[in-house]
Short mmCIF file of C-alpha atoms in Angstrom, two decimals:
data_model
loop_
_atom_site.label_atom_id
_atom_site.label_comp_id
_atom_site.label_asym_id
_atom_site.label_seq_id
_atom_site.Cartn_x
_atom_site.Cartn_y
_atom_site.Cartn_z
CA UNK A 1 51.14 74.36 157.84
CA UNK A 2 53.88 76.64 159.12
CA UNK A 3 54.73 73.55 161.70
CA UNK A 4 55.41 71.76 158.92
CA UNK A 5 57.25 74.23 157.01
CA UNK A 6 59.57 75.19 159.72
CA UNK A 7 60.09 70.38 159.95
CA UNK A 8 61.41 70.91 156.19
CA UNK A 9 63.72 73.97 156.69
CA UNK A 10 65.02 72.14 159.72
CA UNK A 11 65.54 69.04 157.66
CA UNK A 12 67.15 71.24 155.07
CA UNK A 13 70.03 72.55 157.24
CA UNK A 14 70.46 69.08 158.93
CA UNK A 15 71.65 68.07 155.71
CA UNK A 16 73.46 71.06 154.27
CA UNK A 17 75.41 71.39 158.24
CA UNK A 18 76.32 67.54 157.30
CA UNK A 19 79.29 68.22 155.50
CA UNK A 20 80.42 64.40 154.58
CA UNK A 21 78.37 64.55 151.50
CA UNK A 22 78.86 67.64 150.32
CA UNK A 23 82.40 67.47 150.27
CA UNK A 24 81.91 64.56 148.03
CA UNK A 25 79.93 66.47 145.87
CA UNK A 26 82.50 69.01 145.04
CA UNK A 27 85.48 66.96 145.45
CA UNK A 28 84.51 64.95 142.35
CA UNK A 29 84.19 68.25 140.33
CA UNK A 30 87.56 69.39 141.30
CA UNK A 31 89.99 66.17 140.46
CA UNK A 32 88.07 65.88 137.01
CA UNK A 33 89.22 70.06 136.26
CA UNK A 34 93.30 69.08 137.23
CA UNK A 35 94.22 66.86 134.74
CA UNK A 36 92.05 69.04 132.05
CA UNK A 37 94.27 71.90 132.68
CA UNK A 38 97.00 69.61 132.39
CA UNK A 39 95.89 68.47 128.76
CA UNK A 40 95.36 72.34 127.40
CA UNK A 41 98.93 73.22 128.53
CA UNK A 42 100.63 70.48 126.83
CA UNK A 43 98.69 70.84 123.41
CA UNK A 44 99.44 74.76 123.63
CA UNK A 45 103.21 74.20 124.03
CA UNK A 46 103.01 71.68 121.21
CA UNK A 47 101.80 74.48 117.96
CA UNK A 48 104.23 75.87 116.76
CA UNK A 49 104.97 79.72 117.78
CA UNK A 50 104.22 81.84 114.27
CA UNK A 51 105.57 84.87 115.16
CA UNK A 52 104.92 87.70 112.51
CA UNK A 53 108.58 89.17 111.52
CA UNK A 54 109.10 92.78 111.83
CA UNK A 55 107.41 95.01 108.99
CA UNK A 56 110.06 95.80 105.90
CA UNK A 57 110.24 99.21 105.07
CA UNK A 58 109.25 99.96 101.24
CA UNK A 59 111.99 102.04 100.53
CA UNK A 60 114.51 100.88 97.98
CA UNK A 61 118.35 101.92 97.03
CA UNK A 62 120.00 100.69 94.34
CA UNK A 63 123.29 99.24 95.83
CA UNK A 64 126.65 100.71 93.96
CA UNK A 65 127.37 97.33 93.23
CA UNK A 66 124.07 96.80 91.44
CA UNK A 67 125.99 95.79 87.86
CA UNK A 68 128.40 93.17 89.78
CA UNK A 69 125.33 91.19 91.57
CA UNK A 70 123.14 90.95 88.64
CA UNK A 71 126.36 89.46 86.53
CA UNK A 72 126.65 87.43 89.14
CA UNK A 73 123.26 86.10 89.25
CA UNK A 74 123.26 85.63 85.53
CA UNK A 75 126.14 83.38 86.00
CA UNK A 76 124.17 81.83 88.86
CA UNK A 77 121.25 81.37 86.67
CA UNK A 78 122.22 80.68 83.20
CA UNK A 79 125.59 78.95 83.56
CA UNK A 80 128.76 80.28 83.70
CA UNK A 81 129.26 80.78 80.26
CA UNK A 82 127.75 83.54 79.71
CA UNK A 83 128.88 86.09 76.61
CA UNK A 84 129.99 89.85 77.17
CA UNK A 85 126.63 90.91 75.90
CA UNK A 86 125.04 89.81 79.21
CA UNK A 87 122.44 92.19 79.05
CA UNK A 88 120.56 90.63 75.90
CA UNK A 89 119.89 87.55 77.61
CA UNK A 90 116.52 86.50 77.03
CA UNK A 91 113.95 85.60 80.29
CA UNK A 92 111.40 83.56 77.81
CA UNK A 93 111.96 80.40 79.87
CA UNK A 94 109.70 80.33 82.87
CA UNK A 95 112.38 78.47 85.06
CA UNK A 96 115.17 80.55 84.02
CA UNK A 97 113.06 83.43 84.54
CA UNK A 98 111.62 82.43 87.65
CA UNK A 99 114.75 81.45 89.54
CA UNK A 100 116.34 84.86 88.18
CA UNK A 101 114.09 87.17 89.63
CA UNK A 102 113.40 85.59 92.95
CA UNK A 103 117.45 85.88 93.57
CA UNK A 104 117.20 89.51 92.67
CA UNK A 105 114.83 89.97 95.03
CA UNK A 106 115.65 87.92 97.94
CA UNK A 107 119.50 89.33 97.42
CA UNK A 108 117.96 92.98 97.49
CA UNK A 109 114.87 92.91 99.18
CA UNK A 110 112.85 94.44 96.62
CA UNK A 111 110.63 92.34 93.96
CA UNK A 112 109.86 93.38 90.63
CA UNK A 113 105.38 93.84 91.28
CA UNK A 114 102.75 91.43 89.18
CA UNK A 115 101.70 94.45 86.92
CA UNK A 116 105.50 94.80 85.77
CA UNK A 117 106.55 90.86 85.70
CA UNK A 118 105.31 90.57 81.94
CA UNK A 119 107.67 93.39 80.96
CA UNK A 120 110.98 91.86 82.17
CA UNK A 121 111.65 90.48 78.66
CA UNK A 122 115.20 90.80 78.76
CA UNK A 123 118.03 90.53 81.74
CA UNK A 124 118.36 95.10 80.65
CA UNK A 125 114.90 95.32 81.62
CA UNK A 126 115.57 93.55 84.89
CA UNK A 127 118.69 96.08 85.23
CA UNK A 128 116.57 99.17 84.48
CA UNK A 129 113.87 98.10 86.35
CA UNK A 130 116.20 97.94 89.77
CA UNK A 131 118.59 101.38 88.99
CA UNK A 132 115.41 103.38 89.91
CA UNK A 133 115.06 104.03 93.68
CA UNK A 134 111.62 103.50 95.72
CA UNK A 135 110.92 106.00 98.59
CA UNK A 136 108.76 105.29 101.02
CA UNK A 137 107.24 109.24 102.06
CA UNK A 138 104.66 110.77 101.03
CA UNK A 139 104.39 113.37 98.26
CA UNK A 140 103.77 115.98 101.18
CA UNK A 141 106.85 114.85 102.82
CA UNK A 142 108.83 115.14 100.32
CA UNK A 143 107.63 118.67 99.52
CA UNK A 144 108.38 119.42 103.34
CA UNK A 145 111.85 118.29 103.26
CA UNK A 146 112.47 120.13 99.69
CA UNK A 147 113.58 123.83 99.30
CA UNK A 148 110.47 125.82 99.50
CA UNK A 149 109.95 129.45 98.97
CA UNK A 150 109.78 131.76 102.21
CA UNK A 151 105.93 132.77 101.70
CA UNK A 152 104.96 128.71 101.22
CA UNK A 153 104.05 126.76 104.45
CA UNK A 154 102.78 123.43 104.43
CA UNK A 155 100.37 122.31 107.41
CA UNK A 156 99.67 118.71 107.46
CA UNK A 157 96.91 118.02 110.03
CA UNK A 158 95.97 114.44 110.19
CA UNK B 1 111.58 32.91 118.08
CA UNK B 2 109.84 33.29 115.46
CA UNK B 3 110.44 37.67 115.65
CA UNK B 4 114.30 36.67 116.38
CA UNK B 5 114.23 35.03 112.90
CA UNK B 6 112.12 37.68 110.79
CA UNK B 7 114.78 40.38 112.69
CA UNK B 8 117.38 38.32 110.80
CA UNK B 9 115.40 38.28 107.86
CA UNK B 10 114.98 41.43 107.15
CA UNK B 11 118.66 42.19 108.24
CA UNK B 12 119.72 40.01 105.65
CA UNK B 13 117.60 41.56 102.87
CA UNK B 14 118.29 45.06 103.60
CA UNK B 15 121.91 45.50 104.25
CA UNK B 16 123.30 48.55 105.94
CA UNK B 17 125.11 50.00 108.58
CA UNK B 18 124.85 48.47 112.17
CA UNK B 19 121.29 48.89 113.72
CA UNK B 20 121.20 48.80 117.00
CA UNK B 21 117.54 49.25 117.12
CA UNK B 22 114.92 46.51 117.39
CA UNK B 23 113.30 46.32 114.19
CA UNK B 24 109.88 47.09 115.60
CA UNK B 25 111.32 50.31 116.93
CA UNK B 26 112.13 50.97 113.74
CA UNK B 27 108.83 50.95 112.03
CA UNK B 28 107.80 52.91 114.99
CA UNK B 29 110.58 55.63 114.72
CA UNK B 30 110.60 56.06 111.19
CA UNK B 31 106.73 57.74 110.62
CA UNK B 32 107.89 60.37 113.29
CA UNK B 33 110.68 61.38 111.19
CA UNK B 34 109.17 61.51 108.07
CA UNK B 35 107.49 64.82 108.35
CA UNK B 36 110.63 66.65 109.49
CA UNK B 37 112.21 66.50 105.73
CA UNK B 38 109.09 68.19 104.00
CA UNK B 39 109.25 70.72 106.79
CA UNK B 40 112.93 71.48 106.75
CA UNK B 41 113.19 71.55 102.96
CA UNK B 42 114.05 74.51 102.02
CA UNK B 43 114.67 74.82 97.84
CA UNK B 44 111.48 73.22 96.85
CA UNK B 45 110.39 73.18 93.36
CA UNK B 46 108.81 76.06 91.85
CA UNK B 47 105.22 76.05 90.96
CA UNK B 48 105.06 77.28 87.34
CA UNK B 49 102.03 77.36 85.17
CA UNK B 50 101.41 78.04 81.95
CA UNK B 51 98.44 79.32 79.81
CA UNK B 52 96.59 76.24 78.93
CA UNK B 53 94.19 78.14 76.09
CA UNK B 54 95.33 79.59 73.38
CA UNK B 55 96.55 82.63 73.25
CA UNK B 56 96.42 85.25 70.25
CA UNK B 57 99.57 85.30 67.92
CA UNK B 58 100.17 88.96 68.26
CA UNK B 59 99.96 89.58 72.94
CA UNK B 60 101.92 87.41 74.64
CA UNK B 61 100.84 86.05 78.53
CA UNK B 62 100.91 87.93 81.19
CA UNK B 63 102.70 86.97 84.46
CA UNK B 64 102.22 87.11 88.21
CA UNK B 65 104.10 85.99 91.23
CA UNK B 66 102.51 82.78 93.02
CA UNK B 67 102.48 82.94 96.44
CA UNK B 68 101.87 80.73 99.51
CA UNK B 69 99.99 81.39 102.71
CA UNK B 70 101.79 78.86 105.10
CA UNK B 71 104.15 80.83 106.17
CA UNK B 72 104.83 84.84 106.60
CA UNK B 73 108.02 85.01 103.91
CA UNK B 74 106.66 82.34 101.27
CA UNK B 75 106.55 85.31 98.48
CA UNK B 76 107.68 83.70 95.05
CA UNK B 77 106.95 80.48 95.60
CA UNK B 78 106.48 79.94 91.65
CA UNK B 79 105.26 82.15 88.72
CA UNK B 80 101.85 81.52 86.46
CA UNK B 81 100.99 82.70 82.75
CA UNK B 82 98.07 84.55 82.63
CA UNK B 83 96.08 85.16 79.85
CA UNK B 84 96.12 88.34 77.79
CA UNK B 85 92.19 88.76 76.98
CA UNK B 86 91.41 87.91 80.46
CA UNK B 87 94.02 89.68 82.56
CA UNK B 88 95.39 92.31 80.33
CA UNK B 89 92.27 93.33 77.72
CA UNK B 90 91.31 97.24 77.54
CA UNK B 91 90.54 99.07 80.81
CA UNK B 92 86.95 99.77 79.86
CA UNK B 93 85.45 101.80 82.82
CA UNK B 94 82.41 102.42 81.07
CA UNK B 95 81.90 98.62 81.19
CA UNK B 96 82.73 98.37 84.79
CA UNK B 97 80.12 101.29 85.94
CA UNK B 98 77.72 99.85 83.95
CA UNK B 99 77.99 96.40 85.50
CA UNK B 100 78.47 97.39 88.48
CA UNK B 101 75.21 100.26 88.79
CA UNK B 102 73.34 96.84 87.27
CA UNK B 103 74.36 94.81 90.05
CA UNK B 104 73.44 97.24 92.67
CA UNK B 105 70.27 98.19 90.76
CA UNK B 106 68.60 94.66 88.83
CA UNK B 107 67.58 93.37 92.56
CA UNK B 108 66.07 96.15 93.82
CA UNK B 109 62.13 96.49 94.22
CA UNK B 110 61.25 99.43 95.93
CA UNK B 111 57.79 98.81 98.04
CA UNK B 112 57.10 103.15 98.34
CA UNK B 113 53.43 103.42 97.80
CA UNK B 114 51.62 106.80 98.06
CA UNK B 115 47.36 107.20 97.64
CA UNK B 116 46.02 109.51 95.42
CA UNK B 117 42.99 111.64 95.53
CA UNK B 118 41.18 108.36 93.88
CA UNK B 119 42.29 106.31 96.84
CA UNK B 120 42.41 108.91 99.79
CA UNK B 121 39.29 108.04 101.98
CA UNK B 122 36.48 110.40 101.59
CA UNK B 123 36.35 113.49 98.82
CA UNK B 124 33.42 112.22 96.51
CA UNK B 125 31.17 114.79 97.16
CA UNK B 126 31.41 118.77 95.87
CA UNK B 127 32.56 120.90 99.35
CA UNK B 128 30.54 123.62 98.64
CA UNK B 129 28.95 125.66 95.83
CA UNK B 130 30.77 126.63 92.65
CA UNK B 131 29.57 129.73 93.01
CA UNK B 132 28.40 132.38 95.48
CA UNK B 133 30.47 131.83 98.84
CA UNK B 134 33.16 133.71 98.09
CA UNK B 135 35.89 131.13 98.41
CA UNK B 136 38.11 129.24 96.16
CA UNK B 137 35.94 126.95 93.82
CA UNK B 138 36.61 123.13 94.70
CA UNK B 139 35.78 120.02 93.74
CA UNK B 140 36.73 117.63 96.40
CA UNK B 141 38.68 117.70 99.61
CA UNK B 142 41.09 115.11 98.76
CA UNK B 143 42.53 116.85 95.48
CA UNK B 144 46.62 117.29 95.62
CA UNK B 145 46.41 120.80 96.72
CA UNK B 146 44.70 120.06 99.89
CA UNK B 147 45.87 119.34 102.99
CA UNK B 148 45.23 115.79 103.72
CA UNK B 149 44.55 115.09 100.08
CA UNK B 150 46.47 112.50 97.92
CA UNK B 151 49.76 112.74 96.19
CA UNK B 152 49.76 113.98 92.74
CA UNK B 153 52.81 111.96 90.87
CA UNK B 154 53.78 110.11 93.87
CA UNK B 155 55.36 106.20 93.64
CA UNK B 156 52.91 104.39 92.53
CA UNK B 157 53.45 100.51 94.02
CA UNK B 158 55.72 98.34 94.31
CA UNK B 159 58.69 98.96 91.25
CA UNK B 160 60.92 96.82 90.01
CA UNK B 161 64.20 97.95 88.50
CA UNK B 162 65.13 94.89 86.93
CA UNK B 163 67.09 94.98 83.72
CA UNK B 164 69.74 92.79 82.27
CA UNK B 165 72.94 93.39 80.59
CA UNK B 166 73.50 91.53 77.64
CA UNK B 167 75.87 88.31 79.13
CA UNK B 168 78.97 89.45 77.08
CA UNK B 169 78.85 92.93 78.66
CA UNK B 170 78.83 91.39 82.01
CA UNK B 171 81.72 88.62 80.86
CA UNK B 172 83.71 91.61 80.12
CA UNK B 173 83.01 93.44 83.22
CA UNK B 174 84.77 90.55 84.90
CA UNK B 175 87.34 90.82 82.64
CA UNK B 176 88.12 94.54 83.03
CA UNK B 177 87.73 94.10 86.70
CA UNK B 178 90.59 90.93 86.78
CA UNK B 179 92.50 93.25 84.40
CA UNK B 180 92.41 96.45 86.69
CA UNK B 181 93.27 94.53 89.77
CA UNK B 182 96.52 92.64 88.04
CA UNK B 183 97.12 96.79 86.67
CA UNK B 184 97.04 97.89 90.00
CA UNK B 185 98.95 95.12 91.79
CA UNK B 186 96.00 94.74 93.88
CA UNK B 187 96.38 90.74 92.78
CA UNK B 188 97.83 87.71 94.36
CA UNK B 189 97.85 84.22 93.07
CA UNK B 190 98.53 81.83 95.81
CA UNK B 191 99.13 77.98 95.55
CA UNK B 192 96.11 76.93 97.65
CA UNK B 193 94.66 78.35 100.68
CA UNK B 194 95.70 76.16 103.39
CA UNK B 195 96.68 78.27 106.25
CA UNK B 196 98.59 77.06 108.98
CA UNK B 197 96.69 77.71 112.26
CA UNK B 198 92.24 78.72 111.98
CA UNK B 199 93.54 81.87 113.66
CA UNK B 200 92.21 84.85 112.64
CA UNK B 201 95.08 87.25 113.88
CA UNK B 202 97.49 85.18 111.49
CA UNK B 203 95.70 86.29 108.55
CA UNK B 204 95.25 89.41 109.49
CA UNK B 205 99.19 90.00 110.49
CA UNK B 206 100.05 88.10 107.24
CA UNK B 207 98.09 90.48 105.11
CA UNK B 208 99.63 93.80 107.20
CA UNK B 209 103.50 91.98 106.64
CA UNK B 210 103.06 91.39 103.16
CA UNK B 211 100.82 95.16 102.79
CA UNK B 212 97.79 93.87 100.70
CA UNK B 213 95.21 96.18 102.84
CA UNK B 214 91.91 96.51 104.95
CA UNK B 215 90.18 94.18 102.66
CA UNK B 216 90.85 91.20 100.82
CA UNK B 217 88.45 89.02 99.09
CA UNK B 218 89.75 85.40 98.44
CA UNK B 219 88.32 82.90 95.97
CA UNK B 220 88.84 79.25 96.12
CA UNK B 221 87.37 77.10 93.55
CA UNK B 222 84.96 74.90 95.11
CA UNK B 223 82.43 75.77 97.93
CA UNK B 224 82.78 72.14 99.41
CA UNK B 225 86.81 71.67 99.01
CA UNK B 226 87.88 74.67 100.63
CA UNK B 227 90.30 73.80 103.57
CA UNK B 228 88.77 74.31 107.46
CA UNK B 229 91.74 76.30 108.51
CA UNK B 230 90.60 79.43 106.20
CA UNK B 231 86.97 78.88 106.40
CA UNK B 232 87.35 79.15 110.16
CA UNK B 233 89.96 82.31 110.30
CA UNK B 234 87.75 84.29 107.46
CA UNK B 235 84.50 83.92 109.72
CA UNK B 236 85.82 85.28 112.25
CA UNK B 237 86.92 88.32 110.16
CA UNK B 238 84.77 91.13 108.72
CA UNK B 239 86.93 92.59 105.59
CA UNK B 240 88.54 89.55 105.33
CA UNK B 241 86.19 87.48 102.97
CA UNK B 242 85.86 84.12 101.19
CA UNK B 243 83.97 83.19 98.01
CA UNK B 244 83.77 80.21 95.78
CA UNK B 245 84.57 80.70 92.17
CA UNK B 246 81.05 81.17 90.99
CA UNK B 247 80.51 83.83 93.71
CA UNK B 248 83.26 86.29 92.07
CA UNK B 249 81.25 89.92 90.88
CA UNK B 250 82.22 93.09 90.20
CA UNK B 251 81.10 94.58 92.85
CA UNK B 252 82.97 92.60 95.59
CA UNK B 253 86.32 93.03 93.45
CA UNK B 254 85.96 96.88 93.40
CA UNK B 255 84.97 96.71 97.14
CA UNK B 256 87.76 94.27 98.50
CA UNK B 257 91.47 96.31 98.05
CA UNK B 258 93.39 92.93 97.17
CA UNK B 259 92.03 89.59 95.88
CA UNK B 260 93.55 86.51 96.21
CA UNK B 261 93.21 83.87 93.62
CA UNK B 262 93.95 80.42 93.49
CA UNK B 263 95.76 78.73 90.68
CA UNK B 264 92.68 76.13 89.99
CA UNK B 265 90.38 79.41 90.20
CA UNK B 266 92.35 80.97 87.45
CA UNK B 267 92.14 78.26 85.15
CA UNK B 268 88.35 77.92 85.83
CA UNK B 269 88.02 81.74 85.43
CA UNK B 270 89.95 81.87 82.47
CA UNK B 271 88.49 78.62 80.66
CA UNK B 272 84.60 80.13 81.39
CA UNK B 273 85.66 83.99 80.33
CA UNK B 274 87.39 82.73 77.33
CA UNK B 275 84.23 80.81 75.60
CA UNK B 276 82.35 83.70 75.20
CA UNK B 277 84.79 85.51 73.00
CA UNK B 278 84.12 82.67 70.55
CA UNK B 279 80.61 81.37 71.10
CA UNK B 280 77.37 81.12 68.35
CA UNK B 281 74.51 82.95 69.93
CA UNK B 282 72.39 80.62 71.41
CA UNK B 283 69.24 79.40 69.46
CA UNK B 284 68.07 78.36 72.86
CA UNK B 285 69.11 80.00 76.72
CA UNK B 286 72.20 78.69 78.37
CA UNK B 287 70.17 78.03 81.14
CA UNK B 288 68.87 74.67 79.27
CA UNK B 289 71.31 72.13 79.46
CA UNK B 290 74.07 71.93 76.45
CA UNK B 291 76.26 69.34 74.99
CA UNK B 292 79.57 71.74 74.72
CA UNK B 293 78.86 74.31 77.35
CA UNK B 294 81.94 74.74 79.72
#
């Protein structure tokens, strides 16, 4: 029994110390990986890169020139003919409307929200809806950075 | 020979500038560039929509951006009509608790079960005397004020807390919900919901760029047509969720921050939330099959 036990061990290592076939072995594993790797690289270079541009900032200024650009625009819009009374141009049409207010906000990077779209009736609307600024702090921010009274402090621990 | 004369041909019938190219070459080249154009195009036509049903003479539509998810900046891509008894009717609250306590509430069956002295094991016969050894008079061991004795007004079985709102109370709970969402710009209409990679990180940075929130629920129309790209990045995501049309509730709208909707999905939602407001009570239930239901 342990004769022929120690015959099969022996035969065992003959064949393992015979490295011929299992070279073989392996060497079949390793050409089929190389041009695999090859393949994943080339199909990764192909998507194209979507790289997510920087945050904007929420905070909004109405320009000086506010007036001027949304003339402009109106122009741009509606034709150049448009009468002194620029202001009481109607936005009923969907095209005219649409084309309007995606200017506006592409030119000044701030977009009139969903809940407010169905109020822009009129180019005035449009105009009062940009003259009012949109901060971006907090209302305990802004209470930090106002005047405050000597005996009022303001700890804001989170 | 015979390719020399068809290259001739085809020369002959279609004449421009000087090709050097084999015509073969041609056929081949020309399906690579076709994509390019669609890709590079930048002013493409805006996708407006209007209100299909009727709307009532005295509220006009309400509007909403459409937007696209195939790229980070494609805000605005078009503008949709929305209608005003759908999107813009009274901000009942009242409705909206009620629908939504019912939806947490009609599926529940609570399985608590407590014995009472009836059921407790043992207690049938009289522990001692009424009378004469001095202690408290009893009559069984299992009674509620023993120890080891059953519950008085425990649960009693399994309960069911099944109710049902009437089906115009819950058609209006979706209503106020779509309402409070457009009200709070917590609502995004979107083209269609291809995406451009199945990457989850895209939707998530696209959702952080364009600040919609931790959660967003989106709704496509059909369970079977919804495109691999976003079935594949939404699995992967937990807040980020997808439903088909007939999967919108309350609940999950007051749960996700934004929702996204398509613009088939609104005309759906609009076209099934409408026929209520003008429907003859059924003489049989809607469940049964109907000639004219929607």
């Amino acid at each position: 029994m342990a004769a022929l036990w120690v015959a099969g061990v022996a035969r065992k290592s003959l064949t393992v110390a015979a490295g011929a076939p299992r070279r073989e072995f392996w060497s079949r594993f390793r050409k089929e990986k190389q041009p695999m790797e090859a393949e994943t690289v080339e199909e990764v270079k192909k998507e194209p890169v979507l790289v997510c541009p920087p945050l904007r900032s929420q905070a909004y200024l109405p320009p000086e020139d506010l007036q001027s650009r949304l003339e402009s625009h109106v122009k741009e819009v509606f034709g150049s003919s448009v009468p002194t009374s620029w202001q009481e141009i109607s936005l009923e049409d969907v095209h005219m409307k649409f084309s309007f207010l995606a200017r506006l906000a592409d030119d000044l990077g701030h977009a009139v929200p969903n809940s407010r779209l169905h109020q822009m009736c009129r180019v005035r609307d449009v105009l009062d809806f940009y003259t009012v600024p949109v901060q971006d702090r907090s209302k305990f921010d802004e209470l930090i950075a106002s005047n405050l009274p000597p005996n009022l402090k303001i700890t804001w621990g989170y | 020979m015979l390719q020399l004369v068809r290259a001739g041909a085809r020369a002959w019938l279609r004449p421009r500038g000087c090709r050097g190219l084999n015509a073969l070459a041609e056929e081949a080249v020309q399906p690579a560039e076709k994509p390019e154009p669609l890709a590079n195009a930048g002013p493409q036509a805006p996708v407006l929509r209007r209100c299909e049903l009727p709307v009532p003479l005295h509220r006009r539509p309400v509007q909403a951006w459409v937007e696209s998810l195939r790229g980070y900046e494609q805000e605005r891509v078009g503008l949709t009509e929305l209608h005003p008894d759908v999107f813009s009717t009274a901000p009942r609250l009242d409705i909206l608790h009620q629908v939504a306590i019912w939806q947490k509430n009609f599926k529940r069956i609570s399985y608590a079960k407590t014995k009472t002295r009836a059921e407790v094991r043992g207690g049938g016969r009289k522990p001692w005397q009424q009378k004469g050894s001095g202690r408290a008079r009893h009559g069984s061991i299992r009674s509620p004020i023993w120890r080891g004795g059953g519950v008085a007004h425990g649960p009693r079985g399994p309960t069911s807390y099944y109710y049902m709102l009437p089906m115009k109370v819950r058609v209006q709970g979706l209503k106020v919900a779509l309402t409070v969402k457009l009200a709070q710009d917590d609502l995004h209409i979107v083209d269609s919901l291809e995406l451009p990679t199945a990457d989850p990180q895209y939707l998530m940075e696209l959702a952080r760029y364009r600040r919609w929130g931790d959660s967003v629920l989106f709704v496509d129309l059909e369970h079977d047509d919804m495109p691999q790209n976003v079935v594949a990045a939404t699995s992967g995501l937990k807040t980020f969720n997808l439903v088909p049309a007939v999967g919108l509730n309350v609940h999950s709208m007051l749960k996700h921050q934004t929702l996204v909707l398509t613009l088939p999905t609104v005309a759906f939602l609009e076209e099934k939330l409408l026929w209520h407001d003008s429907r003859y009570t059924p003489l049989y239930p809607f469940r049964l099959p109907y000639r004219d239901f929607p």
